[in-house]
């Protein structure tokens, strides 16, 4: 019960942070980092995977409602929620994940970074592809993915370090 | 039958993923086709309400630039009034008391409660809706120029397709000749928009003023947009015409909604002629 409350608070907190602050940063004129996907990184691995899919979809849709972007964020967030475990399996050995004591804190820092990096880049690439919706704009899509991705990764790692350190 | 149930049970996680992804893509495709995004938009009760609250906090920050804009517009209107006074004695004054009969455009004041200018397809939210007489396809302007066209309306809010949007196409012409083209945006710089379909016989110079063309039923003719920044003339055709906007699209707040009172009449006549 306590855990559920914590998750709901996290959901609302992340969406408000994205809508109220991060969508209006406009760093260098056009960079708006998307940190709400930290939800997918922070969601416990041993929890029901169905609830991760549904909650990620709803979180993406919430962001879409506020930024008038159709279903772009919902599609991208759902995609990385589904491919979180497969990508982790590529990064770590398979036996690690299958053990019942598996926790993100136990694996090496660079592997966590690799996980966050790949998921963020995939997410941003889907978001910008669906937003531009034109193959001829591929250079702008890749450019935006990388520039925005770097800031999103930086902010999410900073946030994760700040807010999860006391749990260790 | 048992096979199907077994199949669904075995792949239910994947099927849920495909189902939700399908919904998200339906919303996305609806969003990309004009007039169809009925469900996901920021002109509803909750999103509009939150943006309204936020705006009441942030609007104090740009009061200074708003005041400047108002003074500029006032000066412009006073100049027009003076011109009118000097012409008046020549024409015969006949006062016809027909409210809204000869009036073609009606203006409503509104405020932008959510501004976007960094994305490829920018959409703004206004604090006026059907309760205040706002409907789809009305023009949105301010003292310095064109802002966009209204897309969706709820009872108290409306969303606007900004001119900084790949689906925005506005009829424009040059101030000093009557050749017209279409205003589009290539998505790079929010202070610069582009003109396409400009005929080759049009003579363009750097610094020429661009205004709305009045060939659509949305905007009145002569609303300022910007000045020609640079252009390419290759093989007897205009390749690219850049226009520097008068408006700073990152700092707009108070706007006017333009309603063409004779739009229905014009549309139905055009429709009738086309069908014949």
Coordinates of C-alpha atoms in Angstrom, one line a residue:
Chain A
X1 CA 0.0 0.0 0.0
X2 CA 2.8 2.4 1.0
X3 CA 4.6 1.4 -2.2
X4 CA 1.6 2.1 -4.4
X5 CA 1.2 5.5 -2.8
X6 CA 4.9 6.2 -3.5
X7 CA 4.5 5.2 -7.2
X8 CA 1.4 7.4 -7.7
X9 CA 3.3 10.3 -6.2
X10 CA 6.2 9.6 -8.5
X11 CA 3.9 9.5 -11.5
X12 CA 2.3 12.8 -10.7
X13 CA 5.6 14.4 -9.7
X14 CA 7.3 13.3 -13.0
X15 CA 4.5 14.5 -15.2
X16 CA 4.2 17.8 -13.4
X17 CA 7.9 18.3 -13.6
X18 CA 7.8 17.7 -17.3
X19 CA 4.8 19.8 -18.1
X20 CA 5.4 22.8 -15.8
X21 CA 9.2 23.1 -15.9
X22 CA 11.0 21.0 -18.5
X23 CA 8.7 21.7 -21.5
X24 CA 9.5 25.4 -21.1
X25 CA 13.3 25.3 -20.6
X26 CA 14.2 26.0 -24.3
X27 CA 17.9 25.7 -23.6
X28 CA 19.9 27.4 -26.5
X29 CA 16.5 28.2 -28.0
X30 CA 15.2 24.7 -28.6
X31 CA 16.3 22.0 -26.2
X32 CA 13.6 20.7 -23.9
X33 CA 14.9 17.6 -22.1
X34 CA 12.4 14.8 -21.5
X35 CA 13.1 13.4 -18.1
X36 CA 9.7 11.9 -17.4
X37 CA 11.0 8.6 -18.9
X38 CA 12.9 8.1 -15.7
X39 CA 9.7 6.4 -14.7
X40 CA 10.7 3.4 -16.8
X41 CA 14.2 3.3 -15.3
X42 CA 12.9 3.6 -11.7
X43 CA 10.1 1.1 -12.0
X44 CA 11.1 -2.0 -10.0
X45 CA 12.2 -5.0 -12.0
X46 CA 10.5 -7.6 -10.0
X47 CA 7.1 -5.9 -10.2
X48 CA 4.3 -7.0 -12.5
X49 CA 5.4 -6.2 -16.0
X50 CA 1.8 -5.5 -17.1
X51 CA 1.5 -2.6 -14.7
X52 CA 4.7 -1.1 -16.2
X53 CA 3.3 -1.3 -19.7
X54 CA -0.1 0.3 -18.8
X55 CA 1.4 3.0 -16.5
X56 CA 4.1 4.0 -19.1
X57 CA 1.4 4.3 -21.7
X58 CA -0.7 6.5 -19.4
X59 CA 2.3 8.6 -18.5
X60 CA 3.1 9.2 -22.2
X61 CA -0.5 10.0 -22.9
X62 CA -0.6 12.5 -20.1
X63 CA 2.4 14.3 -21.5
X64 CA 0.8 14.2 -25.0
X65 CA -2.4 15.8 -23.7
X66 CA -0.5 18.7 -22.3
X67 CA 1.9 19.2 -25.3
X68 CA -0.7 18.6 -28.0
X69 CA 1.3 15.9 -29.7
X70 CA -1.2 13.2 -30.5
X71 CA 0.1 9.9 -29.3
X72 CA 3.8 10.5 -29.9
X73 CA 5.1 10.3 -26.3
X74 CA 2.7 7.4 -25.4
X75 CA 4.0 5.3 -28.3
X76 CA 7.7 6.0 -27.5
X77 CA 7.4 5.5 -23.7
X78 CA 5.4 2.2 -24.2
X79 CA 8.1 1.0 -26.6
X80 CA 11.0 1.5 -24.2
X81 CA 8.9 0.0 -21.4
X82 CA 8.5 -3.1 -23.4
X83 CA 12.1 -3.3 -24.5
X84 CA 13.6 -2.5 -21.1
X85 CA 14.2 -6.2 -20.1
X86 CA 15.5 -7.3 -23.6
X87 CA 18.0 -4.4 -23.6
X88 CA 19.1 -5.2 -20.1
X89 CA 19.6 -8.8 -21.1
X90 CA 22.0 -7.7 -23.8
X91 CA 23.9 -5.5 -21.5
X92 CA 24.2 -7.9 -18.6
X93 CA 24.6 -11.7 -18.5
X94 CA 21.3 -13.6 -18.7
X95 CA 22.0 -15.5 -15.5
X96 CA 22.2 -12.3 -13.5
X97 CA 18.7 -11.1 -14.3
X98 CA 17.1 -14.5 -13.8
X99 CA 18.4 -14.8 -10.2
X100 CA 15.8 -13.8 -7.6
X101 CA 18.1 -11.4 -5.8
X102 CA 18.6 -9.2 -8.9
X103 CA 18.6 -5.5 -8.2
X104 CA 19.8 -2.5 -10.3
X105 CA 22.0 -1.4 -7.5
X106 CA 24.0 -4.6 -7.7
X107 CA 25.2 -4.2 -11.3
X108 CA 28.1 -2.0 -12.3
X109 CA 27.5 1.7 -12.8
X110 CA 28.6 1.8 -16.4
X111 CA 26.0 -0.9 -17.2
X112 CA 23.2 1.2 -15.6
X113 CA 24.5 4.2 -17.6
X114 CA 24.5 2.1 -20.8
X115 CA 20.9 1.0 -20.1
X116 CA 19.7 4.6 -19.5
X117 CA 21.6 5.8 -22.5
X118 CA 20.2 3.3 -25.0
X119 CA 16.6 3.6 -23.7
X120 CA 16.7 7.4 -23.8
X121 CA 18.1 7.5 -27.3
X122 CA 15.6 5.0 -28.6
X123 CA 12.8 7.0 -27.0
X124 CA 13.9 10.3 -28.3
X125 CA 14.4 8.9 -31.8
X126 CA 10.8 7.6 -31.9
X127 CA 9.5 10.9 -30.5
X128 CA 11.3 13.1 -33.1
X129 CA 10.6 10.7 -36.0
X130 CA 6.9 10.8 -35.2
X131 CA 6.9 14.5 -34.8
X132 CA 8.7 15.4 -38.0
X133 CA 7.0 12.5 -39.9
X134 CA 9.2 12.9 -43.0
X135 CA 12.1 10.9 -44.2
X136 CA 13.7 13.9 -45.8
X137 CA 14.1 15.5 -42.3
X138 CA 16.2 12.6 -41.1
X139 CA 19.2 14.8 -40.4
X140 CA 17.1 17.1 -38.1
X141 CA 15.7 14.1 -36.4
X142 CA 19.1 12.5 -35.6
X143 CA 20.5 15.9 -34.6
X144 CA 17.6 16.7 -32.2
X145 CA 17.7 13.1 -30.8
X146 CA 21.3 13.4 -29.8
X147 CA 21.3 17.0 -28.5
X148 CA 18.1 16.6 -26.5
X149 CA 19.1 13.1 -25.4
X150 CA 22.4 14.2 -23.8
X151 CA 20.6 16.7 -21.6
X152 CA 17.8 14.2 -20.8
X153 CA 20.4 11.6 -19.7
X154 CA 22.3 14.1 -17.7
X155 CA 19.2 15.3 -15.8
X156 CA 17.8 11.8 -15.3
X157 CA 21.0 10.5 -13.9
X158 CA 21.3 13.5 -11.6
X159 CA 17.8 13.1 -10.4
X160 CA 18.2 9.3 -9.8
X161 CA 21.4 9.9 -7.8
X162 CA 19.7 12.6 -5.7
X163 CA 16.5 10.8 -5.0
X164 CA 17.5 7.2 -4.5
X165 CA 20.7 7.6 -2.5
X166 CA 19.1 7.2 0.9
X167 CA 17.6 3.8 -0.1
X168 CA 21.0 2.2 -0.3
Chain B
X1 CA -11.2 -22.3 -29.8
X2 CA -9.0 -23.8 -27.1
X3 CA -6.0 -23.0 -29.4
X4 CA -6.9 -19.4 -29.6
X5 CA -7.4 -19.0 -25.8
X6 CA -4.0 -20.8 -25.3
X7 CA -2.4 -18.4 -27.8
X8 CA -3.8 -15.3 -26.1
X9 CA -2.8 -16.6 -22.7
X10 CA 0.7 -17.3 -23.9
X11 CA 1.3 -14.0 -25.7
X12 CA -0.9 -11.8 -23.6
X13 CA 2.1 -9.5 -22.6
X14 CA 3.1 -9.0 -26.2
X15 CA -0.6 -8.6 -27.3
X16 CA -1.1 -5.9 -24.7
X17 CA 2.0 -4.1 -25.9
X18 CA 0.8 -4.3 -29.6
X19 CA -2.7 -3.1 -28.6
X20 CA -1.5 -0.1 -26.6
X21 CA 1.0 0.8 -29.3
X22 CA -1.8 0.6 -31.9
X23 CA -3.8 3.1 -29.9
X24 CA -0.9 5.5 -29.6
X25 CA -0.3 5.3 -33.3
X26 CA -3.9 6.0 -34.0
X27 CA -3.7 9.1 -31.9
X28 CA -0.5 10.1 -33.7
X29 CA -1.9 9.7 -37.2
X30 CA -5.1 11.6 -36.2
X31 CA -2.8 14.3 -34.9
X32 CA -1.0 14.5 -38.3
X33 CA -4.3 14.9 -40.2
X34 CA -5.8 18.3 -39.8
X35 CA -9.2 18.6 -38.0
X36 CA -9.2 15.0 -36.6
X37 CA -7.4 15.2 -33.3
X38 CA -10.6 15.3 -31.3
X39 CA -9.5 13.5 -28.2
X40 CA -5.8 14.3 -27.4
X41 CA -5.5 18.1 -27.2
X42 CA -4.9 20.7 -24.6
X43 CA -8.2 22.4 -25.0
X44 CA -10.0 20.4 -22.4
X45 CA -11.2 21.1 -18.9
X46 CA -8.2 19.7 -17.0
X47 CA -5.3 20.7 -19.2
X48 CA -6.8 24.1 -20.0
X49 CA -7.4 24.7 -16.3
X50 CA -3.8 23.9 -15.3
X51 CA -2.3 26.0 -18.1
X52 CA -4.6 28.9 -17.0
X53 CA -3.3 28.7 -13.4
X54 CA 0.3 28.6 -14.6
X55 CA -0.3 31.5 -16.9
X56 CA -1.7 33.7 -14.1
X57 CA 1.7 33.3 -12.4
X58 CA 4.0 33.9 -15.4
X59 CA 2.1 36.7 -17.1
X60 CA 3.6 39.3 -14.8
X61 CA 7.0 38.5 -16.2
X62 CA 6.3 39.9 -19.6
X63 CA 4.1 42.9 -18.7
X64 CA 6.7 45.3 -20.0
X65 CA 6.9 43.9 -23.5
X66 CA 3.1 43.6 -23.6
X67 CA 2.8 47.3 -22.7
X68 CA 5.3 48.2 -25.4
X69 CA 3.3 46.2 -28.0
X70 CA 0.0 47.9 -27.0
X71 CA 1.6 51.4 -27.3
X72 CA 2.9 50.5 -30.7
X73 CA -0.5 49.3 -31.8
X74 CA -2.2 52.4 -30.4
X75 CA 0.2 54.7 -32.3
X76 CA -0.5 52.8 -35.5
X77 CA -4.3 53.0 -35.0
X78 CA -4.1 56.7 -34.1
X79 CA -2.2 57.3 -37.4
X80 CA -5.0 55.5 -39.3
X81 CA -7.6 57.6 -37.5
X82 CA -5.8 60.8 -38.5
X83 CA -5.6 59.7 -42.1
X84 CA -9.3 59.0 -42.1
X85 CA -10.2 62.4 -40.6
X86 CA -8.3 64.2 -43.4
X87 CA -10.2 62.2 -46.1
X88 CA -13.6 62.5 -44.5
X89 CA -14.8 65.9 -45.8
X90 CA -14.6 64.8 -49.4
X91 CA -16.9 61.8 -49.1
X92 CA -20.5 62.2 -48.2
X93 CA -21.2 60.9 -44.7
X94 CA -24.2 58.7 -44.5
X95 CA -24.7 56.9 -41.2
X96 CA -26.5 53.7 -41.7
X97 CA -27.5 52.0 -38.5
X98 CA -27.1 48.4 -39.4
X99 CA -25.2 46.7 -36.7
X100 CA -22.9 44.0 -38.0
X101 CA -24.4 44.3 -41.5
X102 CA -21.6 46.0 -43.3
X103 CA -19.0 44.8 -40.8
X104 CA -17.0 42.0 -42.3
X105 CA -14.6 41.1 -39.5
X106 CA -15.2 40.8 -35.8
X107 CA -12.3 40.8 -33.3
X108 CA -12.3 39.1 -29.9
X109 CA -9.5 39.5 -27.3
X110 CA -7.9 36.3 -26.0
X111 CA -4.8 35.3 -24.1
X112 CA -2.3 32.6 -24.9
X113 CA -2.0 30.3 -21.9
X114 CA 0.4 27.8 -23.4
X115 CA 3.0 28.9 -25.9
X116 CA 5.2 26.6 -28.0
X117 CA 7.8 27.5 -30.5
X118 CA 10.6 25.0 -30.4
X119 CA 9.0 21.9 -31.8
X120 CA 8.4 21.0 -35.5
X121 CA 4.6 21.3 -35.1
X122 CA 3.8 24.0 -32.6
X123 CA 0.3 24.4 -31.1
X124 CA -0.8 27.1 -28.7
X125 CA -3.7 27.2 -26.3
X126 CA -6.0 30.1 -25.8
X127 CA -8.4 30.9 -22.9
X128 CA -11.5 31.4 -25.0
X129 CA -13.8 28.8 -26.3
X130 CA -17.3 28.1 -27.7
X131 CA -18.9 29.9 -24.7
X132 CA -17.2 33.1 -26.0
X133 CA -18.2 32.5 -29.6
X134 CA -15.0 31.0 -30.8
X135 CA -15.2 28.3 -33.5
X136 CA -12.9 26.3 -35.7
X137 CA -10.9 27.9 -38.5
X138 CA -10.8 31.5 -37.1
X139 CA -7.6 33.5 -37.5
X140 CA -5.4 34.6 -34.6
X141 CA -3.4 37.8 -34.8
X142 CA -1.8 40.4 -32.6
X143 CA -0.7 44.0 -33.1
X144 CA 2.5 42.9 -34.9
X145 CA 1.2 40.2 -37.1
X146 CA -0.3 36.8 -37.7
X147 CA -0.1 34.1 -35.0
X148 CA -2.1 31.1 -36.4
X149 CA -5.4 29.5 -37.1
X150 CA -7.8 27.9 -34.5
X151 CA -7.9 24.1 -34.7
X152 CA -9.9 22.6 -31.8
X153 CA -12.3 24.3 -29.4
X154 CA -13.8 23.2 -26.1
X155 CA -16.3 25.2 -24.0
X156 CA -13.7 27.5 -22.5
X157 CA -10.4 26.9 -24.4
X158 CA -9.1 26.7 -27.9
X159 CA -6.0 25.3 -29.6
X160 CA -4.2 27.2 -32.3
X161 CA -2.0 25.9 -35.2
X162 CA 0.8 28.3 -34.9
X163 CA 2.5 29.6 -38.1
X164 CA 5.5 27.7 -36.8
X165 CA 3.8 24.4 -37.8
X166 CA 4.4 22.2 -40.8
X167 CA 0.6 22.1 -41.4
X168 CA 0.2 25.9 -41.5
X169 CA -0.3 27.4 -44.9
X170 CA -1.3 31.0 -45.1
X171 CA -1.9 33.1 -48.2
X172 CA 0.5 36.1 -48.2
X173 CA 1.5 38.9 -50.6
X174 CA 4.0 41.6 -50.9
X175 CA 3.0 45.1 -49.7
X176 CA 4.2 46.9 -52.8
X177 CA 2.8 44.5 -55.5
X178 CA -0.1 42.1 -55.6
X179 CA 1.7 38.8 -56.4
X180 CA 0.9 36.3 -53.7
X181 CA 2.4 33.1 -52.3
X182 CA 2.0 30.7 -49.4
X183 CA 3.6 31.1 -46.0
X184 CA 5.2 27.9 -44.6
X185 CA 7.8 27.0 -42.0
X186 CA 10.8 24.8 -42.5
X187 CA 11.2 24.1 -38.8
X188 CA 14.7 25.6 -38.2
X189 CA 14.5 29.1 -36.8
X190 CA 11.4 30.4 -35.0
X191 CA 12.1 33.9 -36.1
X192 CA 12.2 33.0 -39.8
X193 CA 9.4 31.6 -42.0
X194 CA 9.4 30.9 -45.8
X195 CA 7.2 31.7 -48.8
X196 CA 6.6 29.2 -51.5
X197 CA 4.7 29.3 -54.8
X198 CA 5.8 32.9 -55.5
X199 CA 5.4 33.5 -59.3
X200 CA 8.6 34.2 -61.2
X201 CA 7.4 37.6 -62.5
X202 CA 7.1 39.0 -59.0
X203 CA 9.9 41.4 -58.2
X204 CA 11.3 40.9 -54.8
X205 CA 13.9 43.0 -53.0
X206 CA 15.5 42.5 -49.6
X207 CA 13.6 44.3 -46.9
X208 CA 10.2 44.2 -48.7
X209 CA 7.2 43.9 -46.3
X210 CA 5.1 40.8 -46.4
X211 CA 1.4 41.0 -45.5
X212 CA -1.6 38.7 -45.6
X213 CA -3.1 38.3 -49.0
X214 CA -6.8 38.3 -48.3
X215 CA -7.3 35.4 -50.7
X216 CA -8.5 33.1 -47.9
X217 CA -11.7 33.5 -45.8
X218 CA -9.7 33.4 -42.6
X219 CA -7.5 36.6 -42.4
X220 CA -8.4 40.1 -43.6
X221 CA -6.0 41.6 -46.2
X222 CA -3.0 43.6 -45.0
X223 CA -2.1 42.2 -41.6
X224 CA 1.7 42.5 -41.3
X225 CA 3.9 39.4 -41.2
X226 CA 7.5 40.3 -41.7
X227 CA 10.2 41.5 -44.1
X228 CA 12.1 39.6 -46.8
X229 CA 15.4 38.5 -45.2
X230 CA 17.0 36.7 -48.1
X231 CA 16.0 34.8 -51.3
X232 CA 17.4 32.7 -54.1
X233 CA 16.5 33.2 -57.7
X234 CA 17.7 30.2 -59.8
X235 CA 16.8 29.1 -63.3
X236 CA 13.9 31.6 -63.6
X237 CA 12.3 30.5 -60.3
X238 CA 12.2 31.6 -56.7
X239 CA 13.9 28.7 -54.8
X240 CA 13.7 29.9 -51.3
X241 CA 12.3 33.1 -49.8
X242 CA 13.1 33.7 -46.1
X243 CA 10.9 36.1 -44.1
X244 CA 12.0 37.6 -40.8
X245 CA 8.9 37.8 -38.6
X246 CA 7.8 41.1 -36.9
X247 CA 6.5 39.0 -34.0
X248 CA 8.9 37.5 -31.5
X249 CA 7.0 34.2 -31.3
X250 CA 8.7 33.3 -28.0
X251 CA 7.1 36.3 -26.2
X252 CA 3.5 36.6 -27.3
X253 CA 0.7 36.8 -24.8
X254 CA -2.4 38.9 -25.7
X255 CA -3.9 38.1 -29.1
X256 CA -7.1 38.8 -31.1
X257 CA -9.3 36.3 -32.7
X258 CA -10.6 37.3 -36.1
X259 CA -14.0 36.1 -37.2
X260 CA -15.1 36.6 -40.8
X261 CA -18.8 37.3 -40.6
X262 CA -19.3 36.6 -44.3
X263 CA -17.3 33.4 -44.4
X264 CA -20.3 31.1 -44.7
X265 CA -21.7 33.1 -47.5
X266 CA -18.5 33.1 -49.5
X267 CA -17.9 29.4 -48.8
X268 CA -21.3 28.3 -49.9
X269 CA -21.2 30.4 -53.0
X270 CA -17.8 28.9 -53.9
X271 CA -19.1 25.4 -53.2
X272 CA -22.1 26.0 -55.4
X273 CA -20.0 27.2 -58.3
X274 CA -17.6 24.3 -58.0
X275 CA -20.4 21.8 -58.1
X276 CA -22.0 23.2 -61.2

